[in-house]
Coordinates of C-alpha atoms and ligand atoms in Angstrom, one line a residue:
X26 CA 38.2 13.6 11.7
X27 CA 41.6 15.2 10.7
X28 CA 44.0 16.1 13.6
X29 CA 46.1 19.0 12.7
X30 CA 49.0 18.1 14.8
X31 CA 50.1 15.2 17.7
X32 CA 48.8 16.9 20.8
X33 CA 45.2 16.5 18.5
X34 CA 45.6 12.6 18.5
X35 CA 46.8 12.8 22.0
X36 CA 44.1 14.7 22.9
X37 CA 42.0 12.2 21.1
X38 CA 43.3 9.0 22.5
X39 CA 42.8 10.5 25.8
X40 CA 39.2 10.9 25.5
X41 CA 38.7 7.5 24.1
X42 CA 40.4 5.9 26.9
X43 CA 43.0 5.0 24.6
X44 CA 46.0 6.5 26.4
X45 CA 47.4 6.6 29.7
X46 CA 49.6 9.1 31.1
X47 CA 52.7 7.8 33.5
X48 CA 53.5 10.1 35.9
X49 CA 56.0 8.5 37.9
X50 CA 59.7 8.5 37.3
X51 CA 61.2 5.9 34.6
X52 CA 64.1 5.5 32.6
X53 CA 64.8 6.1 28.6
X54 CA 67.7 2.8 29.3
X55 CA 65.5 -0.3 28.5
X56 CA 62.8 0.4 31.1
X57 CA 60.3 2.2 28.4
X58 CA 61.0 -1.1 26.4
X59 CA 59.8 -3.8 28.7
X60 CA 56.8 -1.4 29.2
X61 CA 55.8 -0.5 26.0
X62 CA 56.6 -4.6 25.3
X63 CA 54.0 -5.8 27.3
X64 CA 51.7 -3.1 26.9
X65 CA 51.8 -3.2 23.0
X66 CA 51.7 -7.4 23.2
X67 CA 48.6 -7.1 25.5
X68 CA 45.0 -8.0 23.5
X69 CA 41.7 -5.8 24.2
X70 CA 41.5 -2.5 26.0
X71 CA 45.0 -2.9 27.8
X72 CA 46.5 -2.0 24.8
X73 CA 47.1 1.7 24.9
X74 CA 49.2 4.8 24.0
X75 CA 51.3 5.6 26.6
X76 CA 52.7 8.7 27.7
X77 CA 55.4 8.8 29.9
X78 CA 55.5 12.6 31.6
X79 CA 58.8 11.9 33.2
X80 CA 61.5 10.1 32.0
X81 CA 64.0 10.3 33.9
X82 CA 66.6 13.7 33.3
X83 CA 64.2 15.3 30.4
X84 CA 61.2 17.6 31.0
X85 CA 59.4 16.1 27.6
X86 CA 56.9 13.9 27.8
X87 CA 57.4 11.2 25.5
X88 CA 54.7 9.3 23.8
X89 CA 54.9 5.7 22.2
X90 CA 52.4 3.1 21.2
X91 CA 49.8 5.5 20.2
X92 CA 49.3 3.9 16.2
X93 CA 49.8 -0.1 18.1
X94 CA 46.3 -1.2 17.5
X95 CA 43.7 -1.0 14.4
X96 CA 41.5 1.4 16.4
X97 CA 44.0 3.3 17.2
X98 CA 45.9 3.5 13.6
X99 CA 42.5 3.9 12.0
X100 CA 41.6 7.3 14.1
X101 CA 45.0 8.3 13.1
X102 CA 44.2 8.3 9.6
X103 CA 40.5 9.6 10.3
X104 CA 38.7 6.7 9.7
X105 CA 36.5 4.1 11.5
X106 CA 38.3 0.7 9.8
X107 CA 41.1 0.9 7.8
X108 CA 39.5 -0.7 4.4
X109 CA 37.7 2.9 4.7
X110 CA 40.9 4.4 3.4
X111 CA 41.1 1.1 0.7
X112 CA 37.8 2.0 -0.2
X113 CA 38.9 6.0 -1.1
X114 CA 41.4 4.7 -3.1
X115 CA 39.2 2.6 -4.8
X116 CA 36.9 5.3 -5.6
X117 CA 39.9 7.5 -6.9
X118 CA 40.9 4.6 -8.9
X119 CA 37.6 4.3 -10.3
X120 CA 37.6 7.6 -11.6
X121 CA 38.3 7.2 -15.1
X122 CA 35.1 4.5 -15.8
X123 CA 32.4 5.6 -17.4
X124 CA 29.4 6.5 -15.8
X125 CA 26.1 8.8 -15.4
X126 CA 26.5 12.4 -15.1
X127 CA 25.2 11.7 -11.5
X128 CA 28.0 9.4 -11.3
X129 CA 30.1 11.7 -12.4
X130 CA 29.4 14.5 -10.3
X131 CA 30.0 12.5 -7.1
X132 CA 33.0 11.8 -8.6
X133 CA 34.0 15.5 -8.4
X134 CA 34.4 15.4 -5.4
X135 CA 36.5 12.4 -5.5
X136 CA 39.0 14.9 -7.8
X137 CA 38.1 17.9 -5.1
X138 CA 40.0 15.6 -2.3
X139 CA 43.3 15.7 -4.5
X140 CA 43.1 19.3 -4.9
X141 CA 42.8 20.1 -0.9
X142 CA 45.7 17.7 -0.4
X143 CA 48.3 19.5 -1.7
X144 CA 50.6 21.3 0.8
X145 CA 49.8 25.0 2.1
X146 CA 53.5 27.0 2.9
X147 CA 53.6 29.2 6.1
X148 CA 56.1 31.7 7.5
X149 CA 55.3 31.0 11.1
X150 CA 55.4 27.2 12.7
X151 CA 55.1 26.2 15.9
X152 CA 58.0 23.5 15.3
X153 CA 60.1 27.0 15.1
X154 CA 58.7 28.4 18.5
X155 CA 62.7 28.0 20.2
X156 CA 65.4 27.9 17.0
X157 CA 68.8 26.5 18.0
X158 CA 71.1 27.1 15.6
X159 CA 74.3 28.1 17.6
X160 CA 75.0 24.9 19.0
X161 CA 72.8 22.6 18.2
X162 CA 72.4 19.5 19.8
X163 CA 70.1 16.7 20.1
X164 CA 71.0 15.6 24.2
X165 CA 67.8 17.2 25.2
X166 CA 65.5 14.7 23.5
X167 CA 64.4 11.5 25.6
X168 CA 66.1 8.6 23.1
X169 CA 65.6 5.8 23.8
X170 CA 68.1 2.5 24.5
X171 CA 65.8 0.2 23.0
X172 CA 67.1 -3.4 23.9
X173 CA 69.8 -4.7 25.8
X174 CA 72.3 -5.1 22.8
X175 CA 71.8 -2.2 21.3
X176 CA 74.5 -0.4 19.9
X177 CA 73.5 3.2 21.0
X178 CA 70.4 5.2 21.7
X179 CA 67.9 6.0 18.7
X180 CA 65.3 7.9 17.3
X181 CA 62.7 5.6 16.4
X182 CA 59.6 7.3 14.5
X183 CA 61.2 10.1 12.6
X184 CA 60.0 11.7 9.0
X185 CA 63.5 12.0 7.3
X186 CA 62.8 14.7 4.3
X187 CA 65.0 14.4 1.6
X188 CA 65.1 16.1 -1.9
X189 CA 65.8 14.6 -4.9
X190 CA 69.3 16.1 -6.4
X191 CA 68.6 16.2 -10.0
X192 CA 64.2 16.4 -10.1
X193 CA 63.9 18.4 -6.7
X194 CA 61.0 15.8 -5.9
X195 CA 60.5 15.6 -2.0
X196 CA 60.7 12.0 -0.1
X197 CA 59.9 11.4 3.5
X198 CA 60.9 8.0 5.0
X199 CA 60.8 6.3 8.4
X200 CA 64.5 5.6 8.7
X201 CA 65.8 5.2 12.4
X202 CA 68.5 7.3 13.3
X203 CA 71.4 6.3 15.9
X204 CA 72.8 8.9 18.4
X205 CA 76.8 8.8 17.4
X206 CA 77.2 12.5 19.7
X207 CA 75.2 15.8 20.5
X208 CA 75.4 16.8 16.5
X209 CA 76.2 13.2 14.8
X210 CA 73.8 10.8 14.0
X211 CA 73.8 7.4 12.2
X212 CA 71.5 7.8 9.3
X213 CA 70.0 4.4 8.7
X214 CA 68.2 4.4 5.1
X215 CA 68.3 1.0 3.7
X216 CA 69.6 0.6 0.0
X217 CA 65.8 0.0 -1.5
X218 CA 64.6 3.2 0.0
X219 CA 63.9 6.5 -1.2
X220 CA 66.2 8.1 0.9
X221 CA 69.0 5.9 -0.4
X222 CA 68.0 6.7 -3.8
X223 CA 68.7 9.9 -3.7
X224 CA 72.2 9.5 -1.5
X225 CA 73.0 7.7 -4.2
X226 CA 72.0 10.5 -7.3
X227 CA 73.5 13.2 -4.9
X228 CA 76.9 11.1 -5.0
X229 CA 76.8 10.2 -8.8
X230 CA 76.2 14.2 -9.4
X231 CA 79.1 14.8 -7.8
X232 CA 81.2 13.3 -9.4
X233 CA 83.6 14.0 -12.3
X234 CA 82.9 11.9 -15.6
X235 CA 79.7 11.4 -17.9
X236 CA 76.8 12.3 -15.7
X237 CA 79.0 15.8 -14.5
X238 CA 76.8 18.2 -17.0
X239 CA 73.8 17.7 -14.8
X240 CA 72.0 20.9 -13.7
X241 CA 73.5 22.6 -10.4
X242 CA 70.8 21.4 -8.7
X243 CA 73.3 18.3 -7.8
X244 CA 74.9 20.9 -5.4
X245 CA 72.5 20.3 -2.8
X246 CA 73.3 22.2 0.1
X247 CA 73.2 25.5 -2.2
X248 CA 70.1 24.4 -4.4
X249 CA 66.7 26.3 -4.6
X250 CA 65.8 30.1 -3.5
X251 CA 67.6 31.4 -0.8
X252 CA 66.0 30.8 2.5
X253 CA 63.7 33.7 4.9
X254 CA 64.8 34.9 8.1
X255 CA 67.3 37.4 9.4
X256 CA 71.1 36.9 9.0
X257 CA 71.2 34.4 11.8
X258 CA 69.3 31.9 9.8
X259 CA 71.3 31.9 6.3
X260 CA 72.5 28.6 5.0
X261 CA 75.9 27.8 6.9
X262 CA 77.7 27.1 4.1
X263 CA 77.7 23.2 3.7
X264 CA 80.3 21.4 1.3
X265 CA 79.4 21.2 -2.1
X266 CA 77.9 17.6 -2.6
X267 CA 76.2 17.6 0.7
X268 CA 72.3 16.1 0.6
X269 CA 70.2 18.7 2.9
X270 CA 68.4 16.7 5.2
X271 CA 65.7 17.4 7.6
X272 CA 63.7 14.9 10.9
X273 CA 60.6 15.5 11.7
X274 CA 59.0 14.5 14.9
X275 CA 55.7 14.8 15.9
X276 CA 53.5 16.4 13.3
X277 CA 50.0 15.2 12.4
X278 CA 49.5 11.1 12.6
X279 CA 48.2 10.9 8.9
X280 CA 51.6 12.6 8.1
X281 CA 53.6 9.8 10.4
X282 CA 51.9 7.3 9.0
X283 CA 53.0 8.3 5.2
X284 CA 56.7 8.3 5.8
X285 CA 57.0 4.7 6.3
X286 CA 54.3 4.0 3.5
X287 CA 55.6 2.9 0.4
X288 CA 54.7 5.2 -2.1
X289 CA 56.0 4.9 -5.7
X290 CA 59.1 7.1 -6.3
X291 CA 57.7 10.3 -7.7
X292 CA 54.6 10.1 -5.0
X293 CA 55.0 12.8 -2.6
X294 CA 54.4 11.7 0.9
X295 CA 53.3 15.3 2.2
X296 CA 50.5 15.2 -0.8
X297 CA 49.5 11.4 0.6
X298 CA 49.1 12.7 4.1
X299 CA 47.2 15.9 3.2
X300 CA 44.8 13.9 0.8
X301 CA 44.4 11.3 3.9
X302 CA 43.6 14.0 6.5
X303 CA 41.4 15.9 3.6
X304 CA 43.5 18.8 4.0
X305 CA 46.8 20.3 2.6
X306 CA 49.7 19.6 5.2
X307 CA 50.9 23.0 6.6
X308 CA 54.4 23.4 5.5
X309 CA 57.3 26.2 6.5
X310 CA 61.0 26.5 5.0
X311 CA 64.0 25.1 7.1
X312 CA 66.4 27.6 9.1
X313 CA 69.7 26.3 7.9
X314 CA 69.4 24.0 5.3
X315 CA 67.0 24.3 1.9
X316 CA 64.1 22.3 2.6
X317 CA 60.8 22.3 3.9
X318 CA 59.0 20.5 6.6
X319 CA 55.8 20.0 8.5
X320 CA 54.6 23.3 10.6
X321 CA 53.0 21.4 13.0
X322 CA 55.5 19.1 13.7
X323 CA 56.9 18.8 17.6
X324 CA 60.8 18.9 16.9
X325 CA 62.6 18.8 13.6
X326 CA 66.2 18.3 13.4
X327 CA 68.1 20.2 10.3
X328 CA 71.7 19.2 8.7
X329 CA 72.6 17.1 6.0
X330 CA 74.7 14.0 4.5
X331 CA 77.6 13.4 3.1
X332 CA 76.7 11.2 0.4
X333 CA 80.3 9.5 0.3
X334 CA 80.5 9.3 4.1
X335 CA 80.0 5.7 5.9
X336 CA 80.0 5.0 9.6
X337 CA 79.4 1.6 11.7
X338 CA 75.4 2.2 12.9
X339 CA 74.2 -0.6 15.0
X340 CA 73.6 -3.4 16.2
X341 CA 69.8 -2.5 16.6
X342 CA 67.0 -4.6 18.6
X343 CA 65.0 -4.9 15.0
X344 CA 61.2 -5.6 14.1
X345 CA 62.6 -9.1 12.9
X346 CA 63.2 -9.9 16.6
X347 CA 67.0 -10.0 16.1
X348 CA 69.3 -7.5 16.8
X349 CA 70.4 -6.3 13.1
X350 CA 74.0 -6.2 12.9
X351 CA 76.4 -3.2 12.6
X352 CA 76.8 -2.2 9.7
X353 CA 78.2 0.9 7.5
X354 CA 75.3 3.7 6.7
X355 CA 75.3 7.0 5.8
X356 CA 75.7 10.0 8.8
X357 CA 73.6 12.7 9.9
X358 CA 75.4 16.0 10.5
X359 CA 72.9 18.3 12.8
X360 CA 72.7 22.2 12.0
X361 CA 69.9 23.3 13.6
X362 CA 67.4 22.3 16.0
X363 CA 64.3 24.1 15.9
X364 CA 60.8 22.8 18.0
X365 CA 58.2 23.8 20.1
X366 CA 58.3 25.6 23.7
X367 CA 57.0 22.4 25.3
X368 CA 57.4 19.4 23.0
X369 CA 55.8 15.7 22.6
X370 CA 58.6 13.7 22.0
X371 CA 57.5 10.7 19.6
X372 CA 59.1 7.2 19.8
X373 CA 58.1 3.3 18.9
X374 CA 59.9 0.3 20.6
X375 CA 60.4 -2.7 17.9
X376 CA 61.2 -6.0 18.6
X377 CA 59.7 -9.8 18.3
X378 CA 56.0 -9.3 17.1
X379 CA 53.6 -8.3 17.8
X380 CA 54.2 -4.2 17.8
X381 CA 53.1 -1.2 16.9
X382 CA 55.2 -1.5 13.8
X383 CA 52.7 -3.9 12.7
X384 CA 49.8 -1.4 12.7
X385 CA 51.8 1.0 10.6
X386 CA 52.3 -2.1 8.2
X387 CA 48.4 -3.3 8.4
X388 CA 47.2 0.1 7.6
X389 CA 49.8 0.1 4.3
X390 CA 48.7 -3.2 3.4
X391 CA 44.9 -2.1 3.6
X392 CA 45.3 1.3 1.4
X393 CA 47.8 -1.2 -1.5
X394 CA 45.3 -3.9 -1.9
X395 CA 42.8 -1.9 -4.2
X396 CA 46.3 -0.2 -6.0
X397 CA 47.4 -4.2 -6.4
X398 CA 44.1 -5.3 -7.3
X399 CA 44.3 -2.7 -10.2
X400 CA 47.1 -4.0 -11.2
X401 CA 46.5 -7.8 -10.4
X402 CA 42.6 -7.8 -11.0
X403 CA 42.6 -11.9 -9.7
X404 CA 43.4 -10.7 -6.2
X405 CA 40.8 -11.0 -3.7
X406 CA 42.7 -10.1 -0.3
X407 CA 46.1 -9.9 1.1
X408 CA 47.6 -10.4 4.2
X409 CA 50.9 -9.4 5.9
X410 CA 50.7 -11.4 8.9
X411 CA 52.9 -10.2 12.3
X412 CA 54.8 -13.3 12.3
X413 CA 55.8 -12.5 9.1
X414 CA 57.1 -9.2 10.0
X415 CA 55.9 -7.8 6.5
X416 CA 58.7 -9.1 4.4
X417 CA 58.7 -12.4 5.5
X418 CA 55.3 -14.0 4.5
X419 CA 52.7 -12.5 2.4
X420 CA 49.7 -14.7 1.7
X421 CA 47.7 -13.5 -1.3
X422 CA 43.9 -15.1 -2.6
X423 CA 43.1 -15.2 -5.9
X424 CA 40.1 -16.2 -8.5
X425 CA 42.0 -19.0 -10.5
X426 CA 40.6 -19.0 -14.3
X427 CA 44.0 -20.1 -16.1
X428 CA 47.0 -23.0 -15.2
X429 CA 50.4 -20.9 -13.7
X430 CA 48.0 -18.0 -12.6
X431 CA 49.6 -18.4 -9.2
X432 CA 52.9 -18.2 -10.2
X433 CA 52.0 -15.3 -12.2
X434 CA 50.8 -13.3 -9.3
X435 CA 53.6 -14.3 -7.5
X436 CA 56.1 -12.4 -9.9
X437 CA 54.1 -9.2 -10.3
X438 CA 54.5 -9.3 -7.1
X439 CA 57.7 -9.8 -6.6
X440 CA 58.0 -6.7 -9.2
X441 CA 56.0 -4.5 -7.5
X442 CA 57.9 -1.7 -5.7
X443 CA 58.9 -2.8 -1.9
X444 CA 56.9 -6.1 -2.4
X445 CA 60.3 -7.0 -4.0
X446 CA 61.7 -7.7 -0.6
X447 CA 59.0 -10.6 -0.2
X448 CA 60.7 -13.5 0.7
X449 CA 57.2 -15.9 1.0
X450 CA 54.2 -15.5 -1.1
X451 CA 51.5 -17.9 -0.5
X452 CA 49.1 -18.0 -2.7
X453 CA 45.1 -19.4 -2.0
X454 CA 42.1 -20.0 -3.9
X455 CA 39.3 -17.1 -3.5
X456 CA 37.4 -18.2 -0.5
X457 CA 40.0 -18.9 1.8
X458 CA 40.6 -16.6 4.1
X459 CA 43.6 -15.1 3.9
X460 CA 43.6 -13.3 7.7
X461 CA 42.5 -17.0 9.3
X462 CA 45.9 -18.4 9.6
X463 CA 44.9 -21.7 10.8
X464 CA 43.0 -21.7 7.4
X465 CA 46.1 -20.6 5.5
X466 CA 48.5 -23.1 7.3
X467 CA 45.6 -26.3 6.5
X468 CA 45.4 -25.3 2.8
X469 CA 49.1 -24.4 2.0
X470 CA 50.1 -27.8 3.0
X471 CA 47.1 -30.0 2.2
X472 CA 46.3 -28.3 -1.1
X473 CA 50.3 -28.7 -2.4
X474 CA 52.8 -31.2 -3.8
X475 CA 55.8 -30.0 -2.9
X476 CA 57.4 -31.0 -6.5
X477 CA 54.8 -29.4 -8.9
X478 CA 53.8 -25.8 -6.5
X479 CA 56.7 -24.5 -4.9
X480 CA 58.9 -21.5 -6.9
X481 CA 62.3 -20.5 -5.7
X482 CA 64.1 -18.1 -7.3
X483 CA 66.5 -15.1 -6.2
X484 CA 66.2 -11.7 -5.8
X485 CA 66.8 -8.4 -4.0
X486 CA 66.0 -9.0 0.3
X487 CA 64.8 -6.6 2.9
X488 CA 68.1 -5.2 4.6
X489 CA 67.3 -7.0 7.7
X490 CA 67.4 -10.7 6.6
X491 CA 69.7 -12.0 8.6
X492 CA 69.1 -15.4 6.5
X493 CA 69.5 -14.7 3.1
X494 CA 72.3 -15.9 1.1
X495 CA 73.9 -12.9 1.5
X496 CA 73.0 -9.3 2.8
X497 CA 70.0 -8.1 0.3
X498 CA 70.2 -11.1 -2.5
X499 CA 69.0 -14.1 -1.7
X500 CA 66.1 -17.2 -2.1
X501 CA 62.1 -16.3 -2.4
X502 CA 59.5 -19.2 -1.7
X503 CA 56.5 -19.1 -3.6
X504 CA 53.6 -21.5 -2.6
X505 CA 50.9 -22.4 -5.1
X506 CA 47.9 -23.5 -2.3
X507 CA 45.3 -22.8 -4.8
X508 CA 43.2 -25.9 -5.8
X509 CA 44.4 -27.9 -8.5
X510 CA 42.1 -28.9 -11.1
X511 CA 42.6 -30.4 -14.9
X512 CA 43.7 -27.0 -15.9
X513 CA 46.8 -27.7 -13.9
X514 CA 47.3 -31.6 -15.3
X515 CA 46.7 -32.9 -11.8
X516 CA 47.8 -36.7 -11.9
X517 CA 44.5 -37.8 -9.7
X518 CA 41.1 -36.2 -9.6
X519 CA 40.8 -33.1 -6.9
X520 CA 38.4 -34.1 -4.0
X521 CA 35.4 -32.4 -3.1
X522 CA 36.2 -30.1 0.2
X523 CA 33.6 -31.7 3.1
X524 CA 30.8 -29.5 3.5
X525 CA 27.2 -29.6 5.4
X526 CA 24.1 -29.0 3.6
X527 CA 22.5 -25.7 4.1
X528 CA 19.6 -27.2 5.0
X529 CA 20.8 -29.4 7.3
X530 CA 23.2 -26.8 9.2
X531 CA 19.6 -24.5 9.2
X532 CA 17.4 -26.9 11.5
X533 CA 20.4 -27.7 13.5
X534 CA 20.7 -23.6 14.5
X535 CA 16.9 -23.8 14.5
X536 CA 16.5 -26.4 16.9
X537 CA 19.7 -26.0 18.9
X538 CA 18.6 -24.7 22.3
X539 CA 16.8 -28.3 22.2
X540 CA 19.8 -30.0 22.1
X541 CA 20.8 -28.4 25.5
X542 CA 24.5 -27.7 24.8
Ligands
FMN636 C1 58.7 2.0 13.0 C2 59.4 1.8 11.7 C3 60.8 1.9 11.6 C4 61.4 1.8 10.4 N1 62.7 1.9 10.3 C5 63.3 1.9 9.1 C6 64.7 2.1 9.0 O1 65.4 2.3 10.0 N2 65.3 2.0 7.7 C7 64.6 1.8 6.6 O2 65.1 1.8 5.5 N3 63.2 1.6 6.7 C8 62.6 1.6 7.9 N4 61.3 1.5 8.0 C9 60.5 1.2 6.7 C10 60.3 2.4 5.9 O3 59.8 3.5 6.6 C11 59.4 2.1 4.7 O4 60.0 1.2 3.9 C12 59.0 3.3 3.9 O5 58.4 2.9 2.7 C13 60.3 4.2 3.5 O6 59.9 5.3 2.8 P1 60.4 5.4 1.2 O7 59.6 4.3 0.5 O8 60.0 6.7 0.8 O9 61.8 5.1 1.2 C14 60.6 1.6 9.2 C15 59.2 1.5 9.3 C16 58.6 1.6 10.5 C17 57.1 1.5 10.6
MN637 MN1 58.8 7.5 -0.8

């Protein structure tokens, strides 16, 4: 089932049991956090979306932990299990091997899917139900002061739309955003990311030298058709090599969920939702600002950035566990805000893991693995465990038919969009199980010599390590735990792994209510 918007899913959850309303009075300032902490930490049915119907000074409800557990991520996306949504990728993958006419034709409607995902445009939204665009200001939403340390109050689970300057292609990320003032907000797009990536094209088109005979389109703020709506909502006229920028909140959960997937630059996040949700995403233009985002969104905040301007954002109680430090990122300059009558407010609390970030990140990992597997056809399974925060460990099985095929992996990996920022990769033989972590921690010491299977190298790190070398470069582990055999020149034969006969362990589970235990 496809939700067409946030009060859906809410509506959803509800029904399931999944999500309990709190009705008495609590605060945005660190009581939310120690909440939503224990509730999202919390194994089995307590474990639910929360929606808090009166924070303290605000009239809108705010809603948080509604993707923090695989049920609950899965019904997002429409599915039962999240390997359902694997499995369609598969299928799409599959598309080009030959097969029967039969085959073939149930194939169609493989194709079919990709057609209904593209996005629909409206003229009428309820995201533009009240339009501010006098004086805008964002001090009537419920942000949140996360942790203790924080440097501010932030937006946590926003769709940041972004265009590129020079192709026009759309990217939404999950980038948090800091509260500087009413109209200012700290913009905080890591370098790797696709909103950085076009900061960066926005600022090279604008300046003088080689790259100045690119198309106007580097002129951001003024790019593309003029905009609908009466005088009040022409463009205010931004400077020249301003990046239009538009936040989403709220919208449908496929839709959240695809701005902090790592799609391949080029891969339109809006087409990813709307062929997840087997329907187009409804989209409407901006007010003030050249862009276009989600209909049915709850709030969207419009203005743009400066490529060339910095300001200190942070420190921020991170997903690593640590505060991340304050550093320089890019700002957020508000022009409008336009939303619903009676808006969800839509927030997640990180911090040590477990959280709901890690559902957002399980449900990524589960749709990659058959795109890796195409590209790495030796991997079995992958997982991102929550200790690793995602970066930090990812332990990969393979079938082993050549000596160095670990390390091999490995490297793809390593070269595989995001997977860059990897700083472990453990790699096991086939039929371990890669989500038992007991398993994973018996065979990646037993099964390695410390000399002979462990790669280090350098590369590019996640924004957030707070021990690499130095910010974004530093070391990356690989561990070979596969079995060794005389493919790998093993100095000693490789013993057998103990195991029971089958017929043995058979009459025991025969015969074991005799054994009274
Ligand atoms: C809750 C949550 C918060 C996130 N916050 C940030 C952030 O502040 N900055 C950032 O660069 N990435 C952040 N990410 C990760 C990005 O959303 C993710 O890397 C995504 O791929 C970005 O989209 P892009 O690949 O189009 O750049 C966050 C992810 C989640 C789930
Ligand atoms: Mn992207």
């Amino acid at each position: 089932m496809a939700f067409s918007d946030l009060r859906e899913f809410v509506a959803h959850l509800e029904r399931r049991g999944r999500l309990r309303r709190i009705g008495v009075p609590v605060s945005r300032d660190l009581e939310i956090t120690e909440i939503v902490d224990r509730v999202s930490k919390t194994r089995g049915d307590g474990n639910v979306a929360l929606l808090f119907e009166r924070v303290e000074g605000f009239d809108m409800p705010l809603l948080v932990n509604a993707f923090g557990s695989e049920d609950r991520m899965a019904s997002a996306l429409g599915v039962e299990r999240l390997d359902q949504v694997g499995e369609r990728i598969a299928r799409l993958l599959d598309l080009r091997m030959p097969g029967s006419f039969l085959d073939k034709l149930k194939k169609l409607g493989t194709l079919l899917d990709v057609a209904r995902a593209a996005p629909r445009h409206v003229s009428q939204a309820p995201c533009q139900e009240l339009v501010e665009t006098a004086a805008p200001s964002v001090a009537a939403l419920p942000a949140l002061r996360c942790w203790p340390g924080d440097g501010g109050r932030y937006i946590t689970l926003p769709g940041v739309f972004t265009r590129d300057p020079v192709t026009g292609a759309r990217n939404v990320g999950m980038y948090r955003l800091q509260i500087f003032d009413d109209r200012t907000l700290g913009m905080h797009w890591q370098l790797h990311k696709g909103g950085a990536e076009h900061q960066h094209r926005a600022l090279i088109g604008a300046q003088p030298g080689p790259v100045s005979n690119r198309p106007p389109a580097v002129q951001a703020g003024h790019a593309g058709p003029a905009p609908v709506g009466g005088a009040e909502h022409q463009h205010r006229a931004l400077p020249a090599t301003t990046m239009p920028v538009a936040i989403a909140l709220g919208g449908d959960p496929a839709l959240i969920y695809a701005a902090s997937a790592p799609l391949p630059p080029g891969i339109d996040e809006v087409v990813f939702a709307g062929w997840l949700r087997g329907a187009g995403v409804e989209m409407v233009r901006c007010r003030t600002i050249d862009l276009e985002v989600p209909a049915q969104a709850e709030i969207v905040l419009e203005g743009y950035v400066d490529p060339a301007e910095r300001r200190l954002e942070g420190p921020f109680g991170d997903h690593t566990g640590y505060y991340s430090l304050a550093r320089e990122y890019p700002v957020f300059h508000l022009t409008a805000v336009t939303r619903r009558a009676r808006p969800i407010y839509p927030t997640t609390i990180v911090g040590r893991p477990p959280q709901e970030d890690y559902w957002l990140g399980k449900a990524t990992e589960r749709i990659f693995l058959p795109i890796m597997k195409l590209m790495l056809p030796e991997i079995v399974d992958v997982n991102m465990p929550a200790e690793g925060i995602f970066h930090n460990l990812v332990v990969v099985s393979i079938r082993k038919r050549y000596p160095g095929q670990a390390r091999k992996v490995m490297t793809a990996l390593w070269g595989m969009g995001l997977m860059m920022l990897a700083k472990t990769i453990v790699v096991v033989s086939e039929h371990v199980d890669v989500h038992d972590l007991s398993e994973v921690a018996w065979r990646a010491t037993g099964n390695i010599d410390p000399r002979r299977d462990l790669v280090i190298l350098e590369g590019p790190m996640d924004d957030l390590d707070h021990a690499a070398l130095r910010h974004r470069y530093g070391g990356k582990l690989g561990i070979d735990a596969t079995e060794k055999g005389p493919m790998d020149d093993l100095g000693q034969p490789w013993p057998e792994e103990i195991r029971m006969t089958d017929d043995v362990r058979e009459r025991v589970t025969q015969r074991w209510k005799d054994y009274g235990l």
